[in-house]
Amino acid sequence: MGDRRPIELEAGWGKMQMGVAKLKRILEGEDEPQFDADLYMQLYTIIYNMCTQKPPHDYSEQLYNRYRDVFCVYINESVIPALKDHREDRLLGELHRRWNNHQVMTRWLSRFFNYLDRYYISRHSLDSLSNVGLICFRDQVYSDVKRRARDALLTLIDKEREGEKIDNMLVKNVLDIYIRVGMETMDKYENDFEKDLLVATAAYYKRKAAVWVAEDSCPDYMLKAEACLRQEEERVGNYLHISTKPKLLEQVENEVLRVYQQQLLEKENSGVSALLRDDKKEDLGRMYRLFSRISGGLDPVAAAFRKHVEADGMTLVRDADAAAAAKKDAGKKKPMAGTGDDAEQSFVRQVVALHDKYRLYVEDCFSNASLFHKALKEAFEAFCNKQIAGATMAQLMADYCNTLLKKGGAEKLGDEAIGVMLDKVIKLLAYLNDKDLFAEFYRKRLSRRLLQDKIVEHHEMQVLAQLKAQCGAQFTGKMEGMVNDLQLARDNQQAFEEWCQGQANSGSVVDITVSVLTTGYWPSYKTLDLTLPQEMIDALSQFKGYYDDKTKNRKLQWIYSLGHVTIKFTPSDSADDNRTYDLMCSSTFHAAVLLQFNEAATLKVSDIQERLTLPVEDLSRVLHSLSGTKNKILLRLGDAKGPPTINDTYKINTDFKSTMRRIKIQLPVITDDKKKVVEDVSKERTHAVDAAIVRTMKSRKRLGLTQIISEVVQQLSKMFQADVRMIKKQVESLIDREYLKRDEDNPNMFLYLA
Amino acid sequence: MMKRAKKAMGGAANRAAGGSSALFEQYCDPATDEIGPEGRKFLRTLHLMPINLCVLAVLLSLMLAVHAGVERFCSDINTDPSDRKVLLLAWKMRAKRMGFFSREEFQSGLTALKATTTAQIQRALPGLEEQVECNPDSFRDFCTFAFKYCLTEPSQKLIDIDTAVTMLAIVMPREPLMPRFCDFLKEQTEYKVINFDQWTSFLRFAQEVKPDLSNYRDEDAWPILLDNFVEWGRRNADRPIDFT
């Protein structure tokens, strides 16, 4: 218009007021057309002009204040009265509406007055136009209504918890006000709403939990607990601020889980032990999930798990013990070591099954948590070191492995299943305290398997590899040596046979197969000074000739009890009776005895004994196996009953008949003297403890007794659990032998004497 | 040898040496130049006896042999040969063999006591007792000596229970733990002999642990023998002590 006269304040303001009035009408929902671009520009320009006029017509300050006043007036006039009498839903709804209005208002007005934002406000570091609006709302509307709104919100939440459907959007929107009026911080939200929400939540669940714990079983309670937690999480997602989530869940966890944990776990018929007993895996999994939320919440569960597994294990032990005792009472002969049927053997199978079962629990229900692995380990350690009918677990395991490893020992299982079973049994070794005892029994069984050629090579190798990995190379050193010996023996035998062919008298000597065993690796065997028949002596010296040729300075000690001989037996002397049988004798003794009868058809036992220089009890066993069993090769003269005695006389059974050409003659196997094994292991342990003490002291030079003990126990833990008293005794013995001495200045310390 | 000894020592020692060597000769066996319980014949038989009988034999012979040097010597100082004071004397003399005093041992012992006559020796004896009572180092030394004194064979390192019990009674008659320990030693069967470590440890035990065993700590490195003793002692706390 070209009018360069400054706009007066009141004049300009009047025009603005018209715009404001229009805005108010729009907000109140009256039928009012929207602002168009023209009007907007006009209003903007008025402000612009009034702010850019030269003083005293620069009305920035007044406009700024009047801007604020517009809000205040409007709030007082319209907003507060509108909110005054409402409660609950209506309040919230109205509040939401008024808030939206306010935002619209702020938006428009700040656009009109925008020029203030550019220079005046920033120059004077004042609140921005939008903040001014917000502050007015906060100080007038919010502070007045916040408590009522909060109560309304909490009531709604309560209703929702009880199952009613509420307007989530509304709640979210109202909470948005709380957040926004805090401006940069969450203070308003937290102090004016969240705090009370947490308290109300705690109170709510306290009430509920008290009822549930009295009425519900543990699984049902847990289902409800899980549902609650899920619900509260959803609640956060629906309308609460994300920062509330951990605090809210904490309240629920506290009231529902922590407070009643012990009561729940110990509930008769539905607590943790009942769940374990009834294999309620799903419930146990839920229990794990729930209680892993509370710190230390899983400890009682793990403890109950351990107790349960231990009790199950102890039941197995007791049952097996009772079964073995009952059998003994009933007078049945104890089956030979190695048959898979007796109670002790099935005990090992049951322990393996138990382990499988509970390991699955740890994996499935308890999410493979190390706390539960530890509980399982402790439970097994507790009962795996008990004895069954006087036999240690170490022995039982070795016997069971023997059954599995022997050719034909466990045919019904199948090759792969045997491998799997072996793997599981060896894993149980970790729970045994007396690992060295197991090693010794295993070694003895292995030697018998090897010498009777009853091995399945890939299984044996599998076990040795597993033992080596689990217990160290020292554990399997001797066993591997034994296996090696036999492999070498096979090669050696071939070389021997080739050597024999090059010898002069090769045709006349009896065929002989020799296995040379390295003494240190194999168990010790009783050696008897047997006087052999000449034919056998010739064969032995031939081998000796070969062996001396091949090696230097080696002494051969023959173990006759381990050999077996095949003898051609022709019962009748007459030419037209050409019955012959091949007697497969399980020891050299048989051969020695039988060949005596080549010289005389009838012999007195005393004569035989003199010629062979065999102890009477061994001779008596041999004679019994030849005459007292199904295949009577020899006959006893007279009517004597019972085992052979020194005064008896025997003759060849010329009427011997059998449908089979090959006949097995067995000597009954003497079961291992387990007392001796235990003694041997005990002696070994004393040496091992000595060595460990010396090793420790050599490197540390000066140590107190408790430190020595802990070092030694740790060093030997892979083989056995060293007894504190035994270590102390060995320390004293080492003092006697002048390896160590007591420190004169501090008699509780020991010094290494180089 | 006497002449050499005289020349080696000086002044007052010379006089004392002269006095003590004269005294020595009153009791010694000229054949062995030692004061001993009897002549050479007995010596030979002593070595043939089992070790645990040696002590008894020695003590017995001390009491029975009428003209034996040691016995006469003891009677001249008005002391019973099995009295503690004789052991104290042996200690002072650093005697190596039980029941015998060599010339050097005898003379050095008397020099240490500043005595040349039996009367002087006798007067010095209470002083010896006091020294061992009041001075813990001397007492320890005395106890150590007592153990080693019992080792009659050249490579012997251990003393049997009976000897140990006898010795303990002589060495520490007033120690309240001693009778109980001796009872225990006689009753227990785990150990048939005592080694030097166990002996010195008991001495330390008697000094550190109260008679009611209340301040015994099992985390200390006492020998197992003493651990057993404590266990036994606590089990038999109300048994009257056998002083025989």
PDB file of N, CA, C and O in Angstrom, chain A residues 704-706 724-730 732-733 735-738 741-742 744 746-750, chain B residues 157-158 190-191 195-198 201 204 208 216-225 227-228 231:
ATOM      1  N   GLY A 704      54.324 -74.345  52.927  1.00  0.00           N
ATOM      2  CA  GLY A 704      53.604 -74.779  54.115  1.00  0.00           C
ATOM      3  C   GLY A 704      52.840 -76.060  53.821  1.00  0.00           C
ATOM      4  O   GLY A 704      52.596 -76.386  52.659  1.00  0.00           O
ATOM      5  N   LEU A 705      52.408 -76.729  54.862  1.00  0.00           N
ATOM      6  CA  LEU A 705      51.759 -78.027  54.671  1.00  0.00           C
ATOM      7  C   LEU A 705      50.480 -77.920  53.856  1.00  0.00           C
ATOM      8  O   LEU A 705      50.244 -78.711  52.944  1.00  0.00           O
ATOM      9  N   THR A 706      49.643 -76.936  54.174  1.00  0.00           N
ATOM     10  CA  THR A 706      48.374 -76.833  53.443  1.00  0.00           C
ATOM     11  C   THR A 706      48.623 -76.595  51.961  1.00  0.00           C
ATOM     12  O   THR A 706      47.900 -77.116  51.113  1.00  0.00           O
ATOM     13  N   VAL A 724      44.174 -86.482  52.365  1.00  0.00           N
ATOM     14  CA  VAL A 724      45.016 -85.495  53.050  1.00  0.00           C
ATOM     15  C   VAL A 724      45.959 -86.170  54.041  1.00  0.00           C
ATOM     16  O   VAL A 724      47.143 -85.846  54.126  1.00  0.00           O
ATOM     17  N   ARG A 725      45.432 -87.144  54.749  1.00  0.00           N
ATOM     18  CA  ARG A 725      46.222 -87.814  55.774  1.00  0.00           C
ATOM     19  C   ARG A 725      47.377 -88.580  55.145  1.00  0.00           C
ATOM     20  O   ARG A 725      48.488 -88.598  55.658  1.00  0.00           O
ATOM     21  N   MET A 726      47.080 -89.179  53.992  1.00  0.00           N
ATOM     22  CA  MET A 726      48.112 -89.952  53.310  1.00  0.00           C
ATOM     23  C   MET A 726      49.245 -89.038  52.852  1.00  0.00           C
ATOM     24  O   MET A 726      50.415 -89.384  52.934  1.00  0.00           O
ATOM     25  N   ILE A 727      48.875 -87.852  52.362  1.00  0.00           N
ATOM     26  CA  ILE A 727      49.896 -86.917  51.913  1.00  0.00           C
ATOM     27  C   ILE A 727      50.774 -86.511  53.091  1.00  0.00           C
ATOM     28  O   ILE A 727      52.006 -86.472  52.991  1.00  0.00           O
ATOM     29  N   LYS A 728      50.105 -86.244  54.228  1.00  0.00           N
ATOM     30  CA  LYS A 728      50.860 -85.823  55.396  1.00  0.00           C
ATOM     31  C   LYS A 728      51.841 -86.918  55.821  1.00  0.00           C
ATOM     32  O   LYS A 728      52.994 -86.655  56.154  1.00  0.00           O
ATOM     33  N   LYS A 729      51.348 -88.157  55.740  1.00  0.00           N
ATOM     34  CA  LYS A 729      52.192 -89.279  56.130  1.00  0.00           C
ATOM     35  C   LYS A 729      53.407 -89.375  55.208  1.00  0.00           C
ATOM     36  O   LYS A 729      54.527 -89.629  55.660  1.00  0.00           O
ATOM     37  N   GLN A 730      53.183 -89.174  53.910  1.00  0.00           N
ATOM     38  CA  GLN A 730      54.299 -89.248  52.974  1.00  0.00           C
ATOM     39  C   GLN A 730      55.279 -88.119  53.186  1.00  0.00           C
ATOM     40  O   GLN A 730      56.480 -88.294  53.006  1.00  0.00           O
ATOM     41  N   GLU A 732      56.017 -86.882  56.045  1.00  0.00           N
ATOM     42  CA  GLU A 732      56.852 -87.333  57.166  1.00  0.00           C
ATOM     43  C   GLU A 732      57.853 -88.383  56.724  1.00  0.00           C
ATOM     44  O   GLU A 732      59.011 -88.379  57.140  1.00  0.00           O
ATOM     45  N   SER A 733      57.378 -89.264  55.827  1.00  0.00           N
ATOM     46  CA  SER A 733      58.288 -90.298  55.345  1.00  0.00           C
ATOM     47  C   SER A 733      59.444 -89.672  54.563  1.00  0.00           C
ATOM     48  O   SER A 733      60.587 -90.107  54.664  1.00  0.00           O
ATOM     49  N   ILE A 735      60.622 -86.744  55.087  1.00  0.00           N
ATOM     50  CA  ILE A 735      61.535 -86.143  56.057  1.00  0.00           C
ATOM     51  C   ILE A 735      62.499 -87.208  56.572  1.00  0.00           C
ATOM     52  O   ILE A 735      63.706 -86.988  56.671  1.00  0.00           O
ATOM     53  N   ASP A 736      61.955 -88.365  56.878  1.00  0.00           N
ATOM     54  CA  ASP A 736      62.788 -89.481  57.336  1.00  0.00           C
ATOM     55  C   ASP A 736      63.853 -89.830  56.315  1.00  0.00           C
ATOM     56  O   ASP A 736      64.999 -90.123  56.655  1.00  0.00           O
ATOM     57  N   ARG A 737      63.449 -89.830  55.036  1.00  0.00           N
ATOM     58  CA  ARG A 737      64.383 -90.201  53.979  1.00  0.00           C
ATOM     59  C   ARG A 737      65.231 -89.023  53.524  1.00  0.00           C
ATOM     60  O   ARG A 737      65.947 -89.096  52.540  1.00  0.00           O
ATOM     61  N   GLU A 738      65.095 -87.904  54.274  1.00  0.00           N
ATOM     62  CA  GLU A 738      65.930 -86.719  54.039  1.00  0.00           C
ATOM     63  C   GLU A 738      65.776 -86.083  52.662  1.00  0.00           C
ATOM     64  O   GLU A 738      66.735 -85.577  52.095  1.00  0.00           O
ATOM     65  N   LYS A 741      62.992 -81.209  54.957  1.00  0.00           N
ATOM     66  CA  LYS A 741      63.133 -81.045  56.395  1.00  0.00           C
ATOM     67  C   LYS A 741      62.227 -79.909  56.838  1.00  0.00           C
ATOM     68  O   LYS A 741      61.807 -79.063  56.055  1.00  0.00           O
ATOM     69  N   ARG A 742      61.942 -79.912  58.127  1.00  0.00           N
ATOM     70  CA  ARG A 742      61.124 -78.867  58.701  1.00  0.00           C
ATOM     71  C   ARG A 742      61.970 -77.617  58.840  1.00  0.00           C
ATOM     72  O   ARG A 742      63.130 -77.676  59.199  1.00  0.00           O
ATOM     73  N   GLU A 744      63.417 -74.692  60.656  1.00  0.00           N
ATOM     74  CA  GLU A 744      63.620 -74.471  62.087  1.00  0.00           C
ATOM     75  C   GLU A 744      62.966 -73.185  62.557  1.00  0.00           C
ATOM     76  O   GLU A 744      62.511 -73.086  63.686  1.00  0.00           O
ATOM     77  N   ASN A 746      60.308 -71.721  61.206  1.00  0.00           N
ATOM     78  CA  ASN A 746      58.850 -71.828  61.174  1.00  0.00           C
ATOM     79  C   ASN A 746      58.468 -73.288  60.957  1.00  0.00           C
ATOM     80  O   ASN A 746      58.454 -73.769  59.832  1.00  0.00           O
ATOM     81  N   PRO A 747      58.187 -73.991  62.050  1.00  0.00           N
ATOM     82  CA  PRO A 747      58.027 -75.437  61.924  1.00  0.00           C
ATOM     83  C   PRO A 747      56.828 -75.870  61.113  1.00  0.00           C
ATOM     84  O   PRO A 747      56.667 -77.040  60.822  1.00  0.00           O
ATOM     85  N   ASN A 748      55.987 -74.934  60.679  1.00  0.00           N
ATOM     86  CA  ASN A 748      54.885 -75.335  59.821  1.00  0.00           C
ATOM     87  C   ASN A 748      55.267 -75.293  58.354  1.00  0.00           C
ATOM     88  O   ASN A 748      54.459 -75.596  57.486  1.00  0.00           O
ATOM     89  N   MET A 749      56.490 -74.890  58.054  1.00  0.00           N
ATOM     90  CA  MET A 749      56.961 -74.853  56.683  1.00  0.00           C
ATOM     91  C   MET A 749      57.993 -75.940  56.464  1.00  0.00           C
ATOM     92  O   MET A 749      58.709 -76.323  57.383  1.00  0.00           O
ATOM     93  N   PHE A 750      58.063 -76.405  55.225  1.00  0.00           N
ATOM     94  CA  PHE A 750      59.000 -77.462  54.893  1.00  0.00           C
ATOM     95  C   PHE A 750      59.944 -76.989  53.802  1.00  0.00           C
ATOM     96  O   PHE A 750      59.561 -76.212  52.928  1.00  0.00           O
TER      97      PHE A 750
ATOM     98  N   LYS B 157      68.393 -94.416  63.421  1.00  0.00           N
ATOM     99  CA  LYS B 157      67.788 -93.089  63.388  1.00  0.00           C
ATOM    100  C   LYS B 157      66.524 -93.010  64.238  1.00  0.00           C
ATOM    101  O   LYS B 157      65.933 -91.975  64.403  1.00  0.00           O
ATOM    102  N   LEU B 158      66.082 -94.192  64.703  1.00  0.00           N
ATOM    103  CA  LEU B 158      64.788 -94.236  65.388  1.00  0.00           C
ATOM    104  C   LEU B 158      64.949 -94.881  66.745  1.00  0.00           C
ATOM    105  O   LEU B 158      65.822 -95.723  66.929  1.00  0.00           O
ATOM    106  N   GLU B 190      49.979 -97.681  65.762  1.00  0.00           N
ATOM    107  CA  GLU B 190      50.368 -97.278  64.418  1.00  0.00           C
ATOM    108  C   GLU B 190      51.876 -97.117  64.288  1.00  0.00           C
ATOM    109  O   GLU B 190      52.468 -97.469  63.283  1.00  0.00           O
ATOM    110  N   TYR B 191      52.477 -96.557  65.319  1.00  0.00           N
ATOM    111  CA  TYR B 191      53.921 -96.340  65.257  1.00  0.00           C
ATOM    112  C   TYR B 191      54.639 -97.235  66.244  1.00  0.00           C
ATOM    113  O   TYR B 191      54.277 -97.297  67.414  1.00  0.00           O
ATOM    114  N   ASN B 195      60.777 -91.090  65.406  1.00  0.00           N
ATOM    115  CA  ASN B 195      61.936 -90.473  64.770  1.00  0.00           C
ATOM    116  C   ASN B 195      62.225 -89.116  65.405  1.00  0.00           C
ATOM    117  O   ASN B 195      61.458 -88.624  66.234  1.00  0.00           O
ATOM    118  N   PHE B 196      63.319 -88.522  64.984  1.00  0.00           N
ATOM    119  CA  PHE B 196      63.788 -87.293  65.600  1.00  0.00           C
ATOM    120  C   PHE B 196      62.790 -86.154  65.409  1.00  0.00           C
ATOM    121  O   PHE B 196      62.571 -85.350  66.312  1.00  0.00           O
ATOM    122  N   ASP B 197      62.162 -86.097  64.235  1.00  0.00           N
ATOM    123  CA  ASP B 197      61.198 -85.032  63.980  1.00  0.00           C
ATOM    124  C   ASP B 197      60.033 -85.126  64.960  1.00  0.00           C
ATOM    125  O   ASP B 197      59.568 -84.119  65.493  1.00  0.00           O
ATOM    126  N   GLN B 198      59.580 -86.356  65.197  1.00  0.00           N
ATOM    127  CA  GLN B 198      58.452 -86.516  66.112  1.00  0.00           C
ATOM    128  C   GLN B 198      58.860 -86.114  67.527  1.00  0.00           C
ATOM    129  O   GLN B 198      58.096 -85.497  68.265  1.00  0.00           O
ATOM    130  N   SER B 201      59.192 -82.406  67.737  1.00  0.00           N
ATOM    131  CA  SER B 201      57.860 -81.817  67.603  1.00  0.00           C
ATOM    132  C   SER B 201      57.082 -81.939  68.901  1.00  0.00           C
ATOM    133  O   SER B 201      56.319 -81.036  69.254  1.00  0.00           O
ATOM    134  N   ARG B 204      58.142 -79.196  71.152  1.00  0.00           N
ATOM    135  CA  ARG B 204      57.505 -77.944  70.744  1.00  0.00           C
ATOM    136  C   ARG B 204      56.018 -77.953  71.129  1.00  0.00           C
ATOM    137  O   ARG B 204      55.456 -76.965  71.579  1.00  0.00           O
ATOM    138  N   GLU B 208      53.865 -75.292  73.283  1.00  0.00           N
ATOM    139  CA  GLU B 208      52.859 -74.431  72.661  1.00  0.00           C
ATOM    140  C   GLU B 208      51.429 -74.793  73.019  1.00  0.00           C
ATOM    141  O   GLU B 208      50.554 -73.934  73.052  1.00  0.00           O
ATOM    142  N   TYR B 216      45.103 -76.470  70.374  1.00  0.00           N
ATOM    143  CA  TYR B 216      45.701 -77.225  69.270  1.00  0.00           C
ATOM    144  C   TYR B 216      44.955 -76.882  67.984  1.00  0.00           C
ATOM    145  O   TYR B 216      43.723 -76.858  67.954  1.00  0.00           O
ATOM    146  N   ARG B 217      45.716 -76.575  66.919  1.00  0.00           N
ATOM    147  CA  ARG B 217      45.057 -76.293  65.642  1.00  0.00           C
ATOM    148  C   ARG B 217      45.461 -77.363  64.657  1.00  0.00           C
ATOM    149  O   ARG B 217      46.645 -77.611  64.458  1.00  0.00           O
ATOM    150  N   ASP B 218      44.453 -77.967  64.007  1.00  0.00           N
ATOM    151  CA  ASP B 218      44.853 -79.060  63.133  1.00  0.00           C
ATOM    152  C   ASP B 218      45.364 -78.600  61.778  1.00  0.00           C
ATOM    153  O   ASP B 218      45.816 -79.414  60.977  1.00  0.00           O
ATOM    154  N   GLU B 219      45.314 -77.279  61.518  1.00  0.00           N
ATOM    155  CA  GLU B 219      45.907 -76.867  60.247  1.00  0.00           C
ATOM    156  C   GLU B 219      47.409 -76.651  60.368  1.00  0.00           C
ATOM    157  O   GLU B 219      48.104 -76.480  59.388  1.00  0.00           O
ATOM    158  N   ASP B 220      47.920 -76.681  61.627  1.00  0.00           N
ATOM    159  CA  ASP B 220      49.372 -76.640  61.787  1.00  0.00           C
ATOM    160  C   ASP B 220      49.954 -77.977  61.358  1.00  0.00           C
ATOM    161  O   ASP B 220      49.289 -79.000  61.384  1.00  0.00           O
ATOM    162  N   ALA B 221      51.234 -77.934  60.979  1.00  0.00           N
ATOM    163  CA  ALA B 221      51.825 -79.153  60.426  1.00  0.00           C
ATOM    164  C   ALA B 221      52.441 -80.036  61.494  1.00  0.00           C
ATOM    165  O   ALA B 221      53.612 -80.364  61.446  1.00  0.00           O
ATOM    166  N   TRP B 222      51.617 -80.422  62.515  1.00  0.00           N
ATOM    167  CA  TRP B 222      52.143 -81.359  63.502  1.00  0.00           C
ATOM    168  C   TRP B 222      52.279 -82.728  62.852  1.00  0.00           C
ATOM    169  O   TRP B 222      51.497 -83.083  61.978  1.00  0.00           O
ATOM    170  N   PRO B 223      53.238 -83.542  63.315  1.00  0.00           N
ATOM    171  CA  PRO B 223      53.314 -84.897  62.798  1.00  0.00           C
ATOM    172  C   PRO B 223      52.021 -85.650  63.109  1.00  0.00           C
ATOM    173  O   PRO B 223      51.349 -85.359  64.097  1.00  0.00           O
ATOM    174  N   ILE B 224      51.718 -86.628  62.259  1.00  0.00           N
ATOM    175  CA  ILE B 224      50.481 -87.396  62.430  1.00  0.00           C
ATOM    176  C   ILE B 224      50.407 -88.038  63.810  1.00  0.00           C
ATOM    177  O   ILE B 224      49.332 -88.139  64.404  1.00  0.00           O
ATOM    178  N   LEU B 225      51.563 -88.414  64.347  1.00  0.00           N
ATOM    179  CA  LEU B 225      51.599 -89.001  65.679  1.00  0.00           C
ATOM    180  C   LEU B 225      50.939 -88.067  66.683  1.00  0.00           C
ATOM    181  O   LEU B 225      50.155 -88.493  67.540  1.00  0.00           O
ATOM    182  N   ASP B 227      48.833 -85.544  65.944  1.00  0.00           N
ATOM    183  CA  ASP B 227      47.405 -85.425  65.609  1.00  0.00           C
ATOM    184  C   ASP B 227      46.634 -86.567  66.267  1.00  0.00           C
ATOM    185  O   ASP B 227      45.573 -86.367  66.855  1.00  0.00           O
ATOM    186  N   ASN B 228      47.209 -87.776  66.155  1.00  0.00           N
ATOM    187  CA  ASN B 228      46.562 -88.949  66.779  1.00  0.00           C
ATOM    188  C   ASN B 228      46.466 -88.766  68.282  1.00  0.00           C
ATOM    189  O   ASN B 228      45.475 -89.127  68.912  1.00  0.00           O
ATOM    190  N   GLU B 231      43.644 -86.497  69.228  1.00  0.00           N
ATOM    191  CA  GLU B 231      42.357 -87.199  69.092  1.00  0.00           C
ATOM    192  C   GLU B 231      42.144 -88.140  70.261  1.00  0.00           C
ATOM    193  O   GLU B 231      41.075 -88.188  70.868  1.00  0.00           O
TER     194      GLU B 231
END
